[in-house]
XYZ file of C-alpha atoms in Angstrom:
265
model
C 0.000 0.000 0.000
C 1.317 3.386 -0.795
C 1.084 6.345 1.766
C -0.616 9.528 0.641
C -0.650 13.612 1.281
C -3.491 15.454 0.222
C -3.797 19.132 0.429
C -7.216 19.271 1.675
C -7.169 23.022 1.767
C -10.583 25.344 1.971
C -13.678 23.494 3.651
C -15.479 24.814 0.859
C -13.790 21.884 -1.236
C -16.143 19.930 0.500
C -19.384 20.962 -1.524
C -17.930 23.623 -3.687
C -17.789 22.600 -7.448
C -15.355 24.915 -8.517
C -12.425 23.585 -6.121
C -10.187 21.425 -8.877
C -9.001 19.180 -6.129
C -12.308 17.362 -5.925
C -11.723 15.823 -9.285
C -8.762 13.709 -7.570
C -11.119 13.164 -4.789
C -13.951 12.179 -6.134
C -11.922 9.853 -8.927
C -9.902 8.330 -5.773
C -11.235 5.073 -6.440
C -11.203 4.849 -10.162
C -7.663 6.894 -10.800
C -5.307 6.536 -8.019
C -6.239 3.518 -5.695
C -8.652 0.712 -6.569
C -7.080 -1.624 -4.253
C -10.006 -0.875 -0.937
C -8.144 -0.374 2.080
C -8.666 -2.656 5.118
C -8.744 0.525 7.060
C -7.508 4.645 7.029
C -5.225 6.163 9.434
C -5.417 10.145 9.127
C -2.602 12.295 9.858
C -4.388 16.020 10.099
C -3.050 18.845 10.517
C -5.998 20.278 12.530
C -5.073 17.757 15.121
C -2.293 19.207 17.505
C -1.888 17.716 20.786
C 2.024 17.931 22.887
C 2.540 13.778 23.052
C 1.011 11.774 19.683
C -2.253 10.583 20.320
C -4.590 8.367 18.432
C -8.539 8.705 18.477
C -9.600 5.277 19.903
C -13.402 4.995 19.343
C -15.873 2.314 18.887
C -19.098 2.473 17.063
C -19.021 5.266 14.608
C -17.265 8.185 14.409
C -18.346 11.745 15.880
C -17.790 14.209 12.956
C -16.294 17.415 14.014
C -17.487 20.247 12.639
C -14.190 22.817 13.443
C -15.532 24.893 10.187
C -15.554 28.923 10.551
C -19.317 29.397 10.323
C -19.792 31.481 7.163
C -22.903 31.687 5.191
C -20.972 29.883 1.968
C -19.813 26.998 4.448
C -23.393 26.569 6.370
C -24.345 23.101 4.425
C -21.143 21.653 5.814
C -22.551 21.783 9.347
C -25.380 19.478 7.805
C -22.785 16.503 6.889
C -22.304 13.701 9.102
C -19.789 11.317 8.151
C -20.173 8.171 10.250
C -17.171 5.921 9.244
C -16.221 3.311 11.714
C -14.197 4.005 14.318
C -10.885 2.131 14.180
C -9.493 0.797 17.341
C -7.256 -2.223 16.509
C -5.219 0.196 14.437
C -5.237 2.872 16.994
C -3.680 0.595 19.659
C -1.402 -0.940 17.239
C -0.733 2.244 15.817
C 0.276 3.214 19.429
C 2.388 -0.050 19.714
C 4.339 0.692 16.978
C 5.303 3.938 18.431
C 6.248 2.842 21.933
C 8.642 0.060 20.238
C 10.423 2.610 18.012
C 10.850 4.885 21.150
C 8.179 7.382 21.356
C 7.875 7.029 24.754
C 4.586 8.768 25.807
C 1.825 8.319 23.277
C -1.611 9.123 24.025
C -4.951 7.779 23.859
C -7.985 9.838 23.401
C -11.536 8.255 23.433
C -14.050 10.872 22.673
C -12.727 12.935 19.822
C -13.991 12.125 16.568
C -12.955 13.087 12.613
C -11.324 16.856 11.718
C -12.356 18.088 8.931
C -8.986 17.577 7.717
C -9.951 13.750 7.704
C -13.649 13.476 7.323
C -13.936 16.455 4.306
C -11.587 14.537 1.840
C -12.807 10.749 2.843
C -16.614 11.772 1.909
C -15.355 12.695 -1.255
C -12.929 9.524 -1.428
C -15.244 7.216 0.207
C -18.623 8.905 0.469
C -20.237 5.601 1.541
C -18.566 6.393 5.426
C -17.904 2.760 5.723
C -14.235 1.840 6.117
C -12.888 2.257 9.603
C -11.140 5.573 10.622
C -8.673 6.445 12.963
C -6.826 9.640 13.211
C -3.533 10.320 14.489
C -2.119 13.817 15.767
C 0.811 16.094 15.073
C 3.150 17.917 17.082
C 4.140 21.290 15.952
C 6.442 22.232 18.895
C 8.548 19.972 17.207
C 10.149 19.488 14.031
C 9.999 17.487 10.722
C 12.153 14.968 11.687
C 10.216 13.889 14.585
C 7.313 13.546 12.211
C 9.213 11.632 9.584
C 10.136 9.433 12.273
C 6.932 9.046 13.456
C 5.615 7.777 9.739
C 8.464 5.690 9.879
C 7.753 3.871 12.867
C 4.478 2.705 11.109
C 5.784 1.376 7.748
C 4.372 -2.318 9.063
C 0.520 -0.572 8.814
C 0.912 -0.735 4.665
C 1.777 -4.830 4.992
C -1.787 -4.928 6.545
C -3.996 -2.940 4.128
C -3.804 -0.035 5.915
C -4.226 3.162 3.794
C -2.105 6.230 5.782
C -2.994 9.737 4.665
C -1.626 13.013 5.547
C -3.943 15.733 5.063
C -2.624 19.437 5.839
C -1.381 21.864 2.945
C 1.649 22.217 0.555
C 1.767 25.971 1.234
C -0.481 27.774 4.624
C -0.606 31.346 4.967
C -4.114 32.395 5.461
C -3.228 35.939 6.250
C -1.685 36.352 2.767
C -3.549 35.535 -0.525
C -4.457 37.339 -3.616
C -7.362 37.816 -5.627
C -8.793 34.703 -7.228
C -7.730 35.120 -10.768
C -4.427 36.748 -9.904
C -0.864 35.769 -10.730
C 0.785 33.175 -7.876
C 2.141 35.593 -5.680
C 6.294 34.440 -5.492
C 7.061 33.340 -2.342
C 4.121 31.019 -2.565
C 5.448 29.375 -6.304
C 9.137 29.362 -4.957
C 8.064 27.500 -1.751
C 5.931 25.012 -3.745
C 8.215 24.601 -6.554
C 11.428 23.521 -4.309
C 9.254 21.447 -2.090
C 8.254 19.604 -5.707
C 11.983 19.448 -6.901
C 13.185 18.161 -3.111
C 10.196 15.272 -3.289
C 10.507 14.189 -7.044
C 14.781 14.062 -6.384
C 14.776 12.209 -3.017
C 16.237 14.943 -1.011
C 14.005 13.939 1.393
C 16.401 15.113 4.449
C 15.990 18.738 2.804
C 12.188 18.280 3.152
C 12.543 17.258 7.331
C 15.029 20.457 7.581
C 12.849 22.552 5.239
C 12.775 25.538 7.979
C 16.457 26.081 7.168
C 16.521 24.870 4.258
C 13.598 26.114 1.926
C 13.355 29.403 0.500
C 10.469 31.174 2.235
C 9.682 28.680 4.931
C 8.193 30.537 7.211
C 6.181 32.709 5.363
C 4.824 29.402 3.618
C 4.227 27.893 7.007
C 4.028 30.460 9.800
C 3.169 27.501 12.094
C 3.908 23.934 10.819
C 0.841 22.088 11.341
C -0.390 21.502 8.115
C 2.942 20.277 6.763
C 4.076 17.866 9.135
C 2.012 15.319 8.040
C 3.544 15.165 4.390
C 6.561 13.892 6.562
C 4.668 11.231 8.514
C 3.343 10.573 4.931
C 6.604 10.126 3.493
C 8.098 8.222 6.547
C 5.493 5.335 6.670
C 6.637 4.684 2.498
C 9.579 3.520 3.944
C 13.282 3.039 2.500
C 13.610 4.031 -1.268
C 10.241 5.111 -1.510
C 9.669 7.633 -4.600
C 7.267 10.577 -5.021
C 5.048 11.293 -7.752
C 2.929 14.483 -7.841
C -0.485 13.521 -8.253
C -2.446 16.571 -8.466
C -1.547 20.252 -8.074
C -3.890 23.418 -8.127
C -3.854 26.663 -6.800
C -6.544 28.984 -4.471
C -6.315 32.666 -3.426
C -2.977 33.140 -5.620
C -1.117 31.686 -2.420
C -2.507 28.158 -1.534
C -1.231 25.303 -3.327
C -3.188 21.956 -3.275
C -0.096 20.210 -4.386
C -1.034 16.572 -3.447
C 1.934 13.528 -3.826
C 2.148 9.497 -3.194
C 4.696 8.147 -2.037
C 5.133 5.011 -3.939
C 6.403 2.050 -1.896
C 9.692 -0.464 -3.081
C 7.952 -3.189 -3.871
């Protein structure tokens, strides 16, 4: 099984036709994966928690609806998606961890599905009805710790487990452009190294990319919705290559630049 990172970007994606990244959602099954996974683990980027943690719930999932409340996002408040809960893979997702020495990793009970998991899979998998667990990210720390992290589950693919990171190839909110206006640099420099480093293997570039890629922090003011491309690209394991499998822009700034990580087979 390969591992996946999907800029999930605006909500609006969610039930907003003119959002090109829903084409490579909603074709999911047909274009990019028609194996069915045995089960989903979700790294979001909307999930930030000090220790890792993984969402262990029976019965269905809760969906959480952490959406700014806007008159064109409303109808997303109506959704529900109700995938199984998956908590085999959360324990042994928590196993894995503990054995490659992450020492304190969390269990939470209660929370359900981000819309960094839950807005992509109803596109993906609108039928809600392959099991879902989510893990969480760490932005006090650094890319490393996250590639680490994805490496520590490379066993998950042997098992039909389909691993996701969902976050953002470039997230500034507080600068964008008009709609129909020119990329605004900082944004196409940022996106276009982070392309060359995945495509060329410099993947140790990509877990130093604060000191290493040109506009870093203007790209990412606060790491969240990167770091899990690098638990993405962790769990592909040794030799794994990248392929860019979809890339669009938003606001002149956001780049949906979306990549699997294709496993040595």
């Amino acid at each position: 099984m390969d591992t996946y990172f999907i800029s999930h970007g605006d909500t609006r994606s969610g039930i907003d036709e003119s959002f090109a990244v829903r084409e490579l959602l909603k074709s999911w099954r047909k274009q990019t994966l028609r194996q069915v996974p045995k089960s989903i683990l979700v790294v979001s980027g909307h999930w930030e928690t000090s220790d890792p943690t993984v969402n262990v719930v029976s019965g269905p999932n809760p969906t959480i609806h952490d959406i700014v409340r806007s008159p064109e996002r409303l109808r997303l408040f109506q959704i529900q998606y109700p995938a199984p809960g998956a908590p085999k893979l959360a324990k042994k997702v928590k196993v894995l961890l503990i054995k490659s020495g992450f020492n304190s990793v969390n269990e939470d009970e209660s929370r359900g599905l981000d819309h960094g998991a839950w807005i992509p899979l109803m596109l993906m998998y609108p039928e809600a009805n392959i099991p879902v667990c989510q893990l969480s990210v760490q932005p006090q720390l650094d890319g490393a710790h996250h590639f680490n992290m994805g490496r520590a589950l490379c066993p998950l693919r042997e098992e039909g487990v389909l691993i996701i990171g969902s976050g953002a190839a470039t997230h500034n909110l507080d600068i964008v452009g008009p709609v129909d206006g020119p990329i605004l640099p900082w944004a196409s420099e940022f996106d276009a190294w982070l392309k060359d480093c995945l495509l060329n293997g410099r993947y140790e570039d990509v877990n130093d990319y604060e000191e290493k890629a040109p506009h870093a922090k203007i790209a990412h003011p606060w790491p969240d919705h990167l770091y899990p491309l690098h638990v993405a690209l962790g769990a592909a394991g040794e030799e794994a290559k990248a392929e860019l499998i979809h890339h669009s822009w938003q606001d002149a700034s956001l780049s949906y630049a979306s990549y699997r990580f294709i496993t040595k087979k």
